[in-house]
Short mmCIF file of C-alpha atoms in Angstrom, two decimals:
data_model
loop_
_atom_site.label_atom_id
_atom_site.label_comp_id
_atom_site.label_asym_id
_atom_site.label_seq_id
_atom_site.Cartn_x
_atom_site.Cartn_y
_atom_site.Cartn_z
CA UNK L 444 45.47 -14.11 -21.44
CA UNK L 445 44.89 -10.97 -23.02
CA UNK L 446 40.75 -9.47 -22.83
CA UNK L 447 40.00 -11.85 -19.97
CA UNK L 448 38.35 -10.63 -16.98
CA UNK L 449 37.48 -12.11 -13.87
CA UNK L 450 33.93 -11.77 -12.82
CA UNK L 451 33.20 -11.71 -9.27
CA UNK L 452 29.77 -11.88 -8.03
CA UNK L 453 28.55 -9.21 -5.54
CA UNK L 454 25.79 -10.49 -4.43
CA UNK L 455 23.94 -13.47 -5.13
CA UNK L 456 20.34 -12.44 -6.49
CA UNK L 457 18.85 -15.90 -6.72
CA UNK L 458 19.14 -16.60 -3.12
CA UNK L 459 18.58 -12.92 -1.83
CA UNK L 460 15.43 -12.80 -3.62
CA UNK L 461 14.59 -16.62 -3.84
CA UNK L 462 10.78 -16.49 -3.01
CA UNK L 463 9.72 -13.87 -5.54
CA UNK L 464 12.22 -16.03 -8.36
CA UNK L 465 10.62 -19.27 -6.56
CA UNK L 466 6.73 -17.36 -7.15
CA UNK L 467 7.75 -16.85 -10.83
CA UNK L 468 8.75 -19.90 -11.71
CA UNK L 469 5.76 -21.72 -10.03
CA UNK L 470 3.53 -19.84 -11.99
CA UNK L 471 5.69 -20.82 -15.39
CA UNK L 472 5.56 -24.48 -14.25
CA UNK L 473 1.56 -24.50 -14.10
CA UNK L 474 1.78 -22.62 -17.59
CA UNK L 475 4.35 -24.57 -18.69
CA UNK L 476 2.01 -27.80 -17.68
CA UNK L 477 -1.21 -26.48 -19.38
CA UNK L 478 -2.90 -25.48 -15.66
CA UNK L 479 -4.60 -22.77 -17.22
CA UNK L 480 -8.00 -22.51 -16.85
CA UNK L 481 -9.33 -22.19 -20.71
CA UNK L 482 -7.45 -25.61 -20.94
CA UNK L 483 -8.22 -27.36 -18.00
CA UNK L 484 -11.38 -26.26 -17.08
CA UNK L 485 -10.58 -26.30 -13.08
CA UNK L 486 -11.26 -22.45 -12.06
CA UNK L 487 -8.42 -22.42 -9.48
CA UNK L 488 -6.11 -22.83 -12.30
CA UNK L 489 -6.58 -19.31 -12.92
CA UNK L 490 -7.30 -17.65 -15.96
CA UNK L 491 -4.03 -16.92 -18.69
CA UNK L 492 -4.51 -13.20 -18.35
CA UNK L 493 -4.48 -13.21 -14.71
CA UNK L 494 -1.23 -15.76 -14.63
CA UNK L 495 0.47 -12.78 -17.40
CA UNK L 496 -0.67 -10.23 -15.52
CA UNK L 497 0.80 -11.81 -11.70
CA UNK L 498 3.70 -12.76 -13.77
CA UNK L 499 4.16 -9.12 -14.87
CA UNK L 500 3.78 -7.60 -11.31
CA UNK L 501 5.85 -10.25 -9.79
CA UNK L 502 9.06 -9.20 -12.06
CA UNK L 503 8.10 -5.71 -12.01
CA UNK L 504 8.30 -6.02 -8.31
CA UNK L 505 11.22 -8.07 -8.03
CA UNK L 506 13.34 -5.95 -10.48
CA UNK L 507 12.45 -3.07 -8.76
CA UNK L 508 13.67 -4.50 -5.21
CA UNK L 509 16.62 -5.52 -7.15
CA UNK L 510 17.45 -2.00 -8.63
CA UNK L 511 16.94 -0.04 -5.26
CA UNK L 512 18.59 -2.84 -2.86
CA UNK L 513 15.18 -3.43 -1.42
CA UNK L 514 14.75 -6.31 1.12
CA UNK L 515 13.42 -9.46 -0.21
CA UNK L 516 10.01 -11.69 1.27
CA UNK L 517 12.81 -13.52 2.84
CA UNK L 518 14.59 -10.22 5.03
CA UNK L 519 11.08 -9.42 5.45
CA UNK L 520 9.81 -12.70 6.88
CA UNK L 521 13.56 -12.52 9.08
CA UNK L 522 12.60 -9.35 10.57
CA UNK L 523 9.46 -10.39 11.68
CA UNK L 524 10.58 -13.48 13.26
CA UNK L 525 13.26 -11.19 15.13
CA UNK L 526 10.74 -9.18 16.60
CA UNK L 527 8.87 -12.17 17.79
CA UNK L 528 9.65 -13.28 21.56
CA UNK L 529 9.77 -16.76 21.55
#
């Protein structure tokens, strides 16, 4: 077949970096679900702006680890745990 490539994956991003995706789309689920609180009136809802704006910082973040191979929450945690003498 003529113009077809084959695309082979490098690396997989989703699990590398699956606690900042996991972060991101917890916040979009309480979004999604109207836990917000102008809606629901329950304070630890949070606030829309403040949801944006931890959205915002969470994928700035994230792309930014992603860009510069920088280790995810999970290498970090892994490290940690190494050092630990159980």
């Amino acid at each position: 077949m003529r113009g077809a490539y084959i695309m082979v994956k490098k690396f997989d991003v989703t699990q590398k970096y699956s606690r900042e995706i996991l972060k991101i789309k917890n916040i979009l689920q309480q979004l999604e679900n109207g836990r917000v609180y102008e809606i629901s009136g329950v304070r630890n809802d949070g606030y829309l702006a403040t949801n944006v704006i931890q959205l915002k910082e969470i994928i700035t973040e994230l792309l930014y680890k992603i860009e510069y191979d920088k280790d995810s929450l999970n290498d970090e945690i892994s490290k940690i745990l190494d050092k630990i003498d159980l």
